[in-house]
Every structure is written in C-alpha cells, then in structure tokens.
mmCIF file of C-alpha atoms in Angstrom:
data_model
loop_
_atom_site.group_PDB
_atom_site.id
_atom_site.type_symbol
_atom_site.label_atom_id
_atom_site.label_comp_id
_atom_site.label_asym_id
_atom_site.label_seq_id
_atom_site.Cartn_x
_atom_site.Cartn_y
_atom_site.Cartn_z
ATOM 1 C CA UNK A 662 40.403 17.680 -8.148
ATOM 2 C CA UNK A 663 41.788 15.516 -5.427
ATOM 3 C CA UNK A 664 41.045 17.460 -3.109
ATOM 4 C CA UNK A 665 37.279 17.867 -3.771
ATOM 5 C CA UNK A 666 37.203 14.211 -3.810
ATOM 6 C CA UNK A 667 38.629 14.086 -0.747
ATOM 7 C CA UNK A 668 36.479 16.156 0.754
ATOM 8 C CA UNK A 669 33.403 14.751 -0.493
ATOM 9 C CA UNK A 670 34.394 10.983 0.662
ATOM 10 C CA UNK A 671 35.367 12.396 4.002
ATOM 11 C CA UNK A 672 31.939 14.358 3.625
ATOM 12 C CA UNK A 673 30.075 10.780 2.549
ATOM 13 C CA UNK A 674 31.889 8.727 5.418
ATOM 14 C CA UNK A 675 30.692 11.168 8.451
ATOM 15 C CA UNK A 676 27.142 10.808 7.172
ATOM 16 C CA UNK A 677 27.482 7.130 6.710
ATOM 17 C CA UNK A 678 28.970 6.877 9.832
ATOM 18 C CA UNK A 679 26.194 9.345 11.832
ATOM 19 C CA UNK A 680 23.241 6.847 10.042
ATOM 20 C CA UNK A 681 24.989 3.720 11.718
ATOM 21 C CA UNK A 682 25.266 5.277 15.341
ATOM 22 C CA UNK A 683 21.746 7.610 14.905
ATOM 23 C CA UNK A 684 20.493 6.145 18.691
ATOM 24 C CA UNK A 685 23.539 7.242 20.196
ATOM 25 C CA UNK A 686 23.746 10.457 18.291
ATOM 26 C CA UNK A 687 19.881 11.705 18.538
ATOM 27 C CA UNK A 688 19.456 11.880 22.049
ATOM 28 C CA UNK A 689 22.641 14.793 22.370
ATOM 29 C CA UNK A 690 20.817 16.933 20.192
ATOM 30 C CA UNK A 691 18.664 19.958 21.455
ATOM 31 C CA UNK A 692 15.490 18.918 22.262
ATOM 32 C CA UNK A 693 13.723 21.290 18.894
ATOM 33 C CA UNK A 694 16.068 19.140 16.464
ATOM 34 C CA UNK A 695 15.538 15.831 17.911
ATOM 35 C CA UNK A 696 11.644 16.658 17.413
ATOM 36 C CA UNK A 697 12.141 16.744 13.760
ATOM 37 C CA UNK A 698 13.781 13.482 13.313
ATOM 38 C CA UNK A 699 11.841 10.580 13.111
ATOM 39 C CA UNK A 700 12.682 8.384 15.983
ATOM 40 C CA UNK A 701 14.040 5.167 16.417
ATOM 41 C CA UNK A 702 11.986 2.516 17.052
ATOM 42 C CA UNK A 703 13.013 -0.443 19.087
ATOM 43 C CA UNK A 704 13.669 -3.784 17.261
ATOM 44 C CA UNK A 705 10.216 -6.197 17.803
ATOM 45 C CA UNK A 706 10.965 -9.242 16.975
ATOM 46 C CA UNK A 707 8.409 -11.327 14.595
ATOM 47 C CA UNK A 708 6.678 -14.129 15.899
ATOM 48 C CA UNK A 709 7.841 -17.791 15.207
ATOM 49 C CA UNK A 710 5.433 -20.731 14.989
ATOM 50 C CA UNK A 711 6.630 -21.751 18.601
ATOM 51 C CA UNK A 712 6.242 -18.973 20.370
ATOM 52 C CA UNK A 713 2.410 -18.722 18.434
ATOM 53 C CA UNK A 714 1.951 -22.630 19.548
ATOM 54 C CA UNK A 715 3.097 -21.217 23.292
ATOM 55 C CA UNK A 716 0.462 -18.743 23.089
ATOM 56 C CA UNK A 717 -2.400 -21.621 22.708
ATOM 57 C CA UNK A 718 -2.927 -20.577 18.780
ATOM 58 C CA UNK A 719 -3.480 -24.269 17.886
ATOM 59 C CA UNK A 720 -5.668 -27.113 18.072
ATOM 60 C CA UNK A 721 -6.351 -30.252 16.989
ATOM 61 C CA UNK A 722 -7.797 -28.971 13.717
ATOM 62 C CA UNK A 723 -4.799 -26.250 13.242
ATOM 63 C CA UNK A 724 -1.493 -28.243 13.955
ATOM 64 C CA UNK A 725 1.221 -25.550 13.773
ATOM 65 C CA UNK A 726 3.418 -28.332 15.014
ATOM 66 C CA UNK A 727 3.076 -30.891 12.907
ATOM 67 C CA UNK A 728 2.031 -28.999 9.684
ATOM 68 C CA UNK A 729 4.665 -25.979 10.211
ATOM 69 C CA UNK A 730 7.380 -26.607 13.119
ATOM 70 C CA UNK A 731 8.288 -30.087 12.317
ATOM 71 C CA UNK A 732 7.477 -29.742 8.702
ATOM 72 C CA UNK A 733 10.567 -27.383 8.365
ATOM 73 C CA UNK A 734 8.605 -23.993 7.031
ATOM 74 C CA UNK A 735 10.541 -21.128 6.592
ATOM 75 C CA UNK A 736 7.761 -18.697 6.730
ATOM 76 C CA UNK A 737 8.256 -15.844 10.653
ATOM 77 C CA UNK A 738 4.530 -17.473 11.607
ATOM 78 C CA UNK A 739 1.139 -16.510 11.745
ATOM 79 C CA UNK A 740 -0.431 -13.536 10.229
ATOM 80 C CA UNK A 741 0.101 -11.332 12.734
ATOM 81 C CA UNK A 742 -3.035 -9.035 13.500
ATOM 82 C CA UNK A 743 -5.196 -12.158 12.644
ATOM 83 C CA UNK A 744 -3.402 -13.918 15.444
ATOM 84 C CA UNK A 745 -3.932 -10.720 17.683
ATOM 85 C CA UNK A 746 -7.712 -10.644 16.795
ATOM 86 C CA UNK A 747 -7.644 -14.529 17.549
ATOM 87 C CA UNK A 748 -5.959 -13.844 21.119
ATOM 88 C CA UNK A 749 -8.464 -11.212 21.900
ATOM 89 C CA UNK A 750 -11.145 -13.182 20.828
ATOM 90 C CA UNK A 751 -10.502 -16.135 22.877
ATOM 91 C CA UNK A 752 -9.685 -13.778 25.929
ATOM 92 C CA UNK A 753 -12.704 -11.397 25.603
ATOM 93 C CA UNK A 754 -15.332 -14.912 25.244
ATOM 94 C CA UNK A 755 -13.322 -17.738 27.289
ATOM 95 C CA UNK A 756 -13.621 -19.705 23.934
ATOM 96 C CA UNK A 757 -10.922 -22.224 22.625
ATOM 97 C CA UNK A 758 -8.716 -21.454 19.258
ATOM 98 C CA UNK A 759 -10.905 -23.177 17.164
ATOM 99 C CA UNK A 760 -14.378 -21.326 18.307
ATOM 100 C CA UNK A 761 -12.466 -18.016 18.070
ATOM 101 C CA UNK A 762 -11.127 -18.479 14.109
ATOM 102 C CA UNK A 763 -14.875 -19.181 13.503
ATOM 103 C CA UNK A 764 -15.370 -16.194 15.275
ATOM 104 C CA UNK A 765 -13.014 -14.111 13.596
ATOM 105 C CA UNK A 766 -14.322 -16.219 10.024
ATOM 106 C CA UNK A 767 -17.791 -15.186 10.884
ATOM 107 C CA UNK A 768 -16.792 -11.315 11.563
ATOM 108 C CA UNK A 769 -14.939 -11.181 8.119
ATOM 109 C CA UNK A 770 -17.604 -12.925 6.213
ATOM 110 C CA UNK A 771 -20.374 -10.309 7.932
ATOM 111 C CA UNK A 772 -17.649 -7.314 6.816
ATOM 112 C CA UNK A 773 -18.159 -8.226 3.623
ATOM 113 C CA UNK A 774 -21.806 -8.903 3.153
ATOM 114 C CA UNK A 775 -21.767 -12.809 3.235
ATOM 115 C CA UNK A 776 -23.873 -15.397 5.987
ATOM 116 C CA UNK A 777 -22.363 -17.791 7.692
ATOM 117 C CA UNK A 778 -23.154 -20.418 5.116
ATOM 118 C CA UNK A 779 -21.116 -18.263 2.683
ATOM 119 C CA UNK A 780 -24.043 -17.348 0.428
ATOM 120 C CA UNK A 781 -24.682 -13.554 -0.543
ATOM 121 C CA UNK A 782 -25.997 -11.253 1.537
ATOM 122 C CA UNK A 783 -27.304 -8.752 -1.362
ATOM 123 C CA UNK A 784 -30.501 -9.460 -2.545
ATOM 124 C CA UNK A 785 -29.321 -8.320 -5.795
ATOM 125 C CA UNK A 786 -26.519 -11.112 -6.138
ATOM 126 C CA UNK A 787 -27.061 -13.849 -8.781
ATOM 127 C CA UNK A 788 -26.232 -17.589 -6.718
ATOM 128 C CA UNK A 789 -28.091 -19.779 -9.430
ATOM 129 C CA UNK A 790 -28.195 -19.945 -12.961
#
C-alpha cells in the first residue's frame, strides 16, 4: 500500500513538475513528438489605457484619461480588436479617432442592416405604431 502511494506521488510530482518547465522540456524532444504537442505561445501582454492613449485612441470626445486613467478603472483597456479596427481605420483614411469610431459605428450598423440614422434597413421592419 505504501508503496503504490509512493509511487503514484512520485508518478504525480514528475508530471507536475514536466507541466511547469514544458518550454524547456519540448524543444529536446524528436522533432515527430514535439509536432503533436500544442506549442507554447509567448506571453502578450494586454493593453492598458496608457499605452491605448499612446497609440492616439482618444480625443476630446473619448477621454481615456480623464474618464479611465485618472478615474482609477480597473478594467486591462479597450476592446481589443475594436481598437485594432480603429488603428487601421485611421491609418488606411488619414482620419482622426473620432472620424474612425464613426467609421467603424457606420460599418457595424451597415453589418447589421441599419442606416446611419439608426432606422431599419428592412422594408419589412415595423418603426411606427
């Protein structure tokens, strides 16, 4: 009995202990077992309101300073593939952060079958009673 418990916590501490050092481990094995295992990706960390604010992502309008930095919010930032679209927006059209959110806005709102004013595309939609 002690034994096989002493194995198997042995057994349970090498596994353990290959999971903590997997990047140093992974790279020793042949080439056809190292295919199989998923591979480690590196750390990316998340974006933080300042670094988003160093990137130009606010205006006037959309304060990350005021409203989020100095107001203490504990949230990593921005959503990031909105702010993505945002930076790619504003690089592809030379527009400022403002005219690219309306930009962006505008793209969502035609995704979904809705003008710019926010009424209905679909004829078939009921806007008045």
């Amino acid at each position: 009995m002690f034994y096989t418990l002493s194995l198997f916590s042995f057994v349970i501490l090498v596994v353990l202990l290959a999971f903590y050092k997997r990047e140093h481990i992974v790279p020793l094995l042949p080439t056809r077992i190292a295919a199989l295992l998923p591979s480690p990706r590196p750390y990316n960390s998340l974006p933080t309101f300042e670094s988003q604010r160093a990137a130009g992502l606010s205006s006037m309008n959309f304060d990350i300073e005021s409203n989020n930095i100095l107001g203490g919010d504990s949230r990593a930032g921005l959503d990031e593939q909105g702010a993505a679209e945002v930076q790619a927006i504003m690089q592809s059209r030379g527009v400022n952060f403002d005219q690219a959110r309306l930009i962006r806005h505008n793209q969502i709102l035609a995704r979904n079958g809705i003008d710019p004013s926010g009424m209905p595309l679909d004829a078939k939609a009921v806007t008045r009673l």
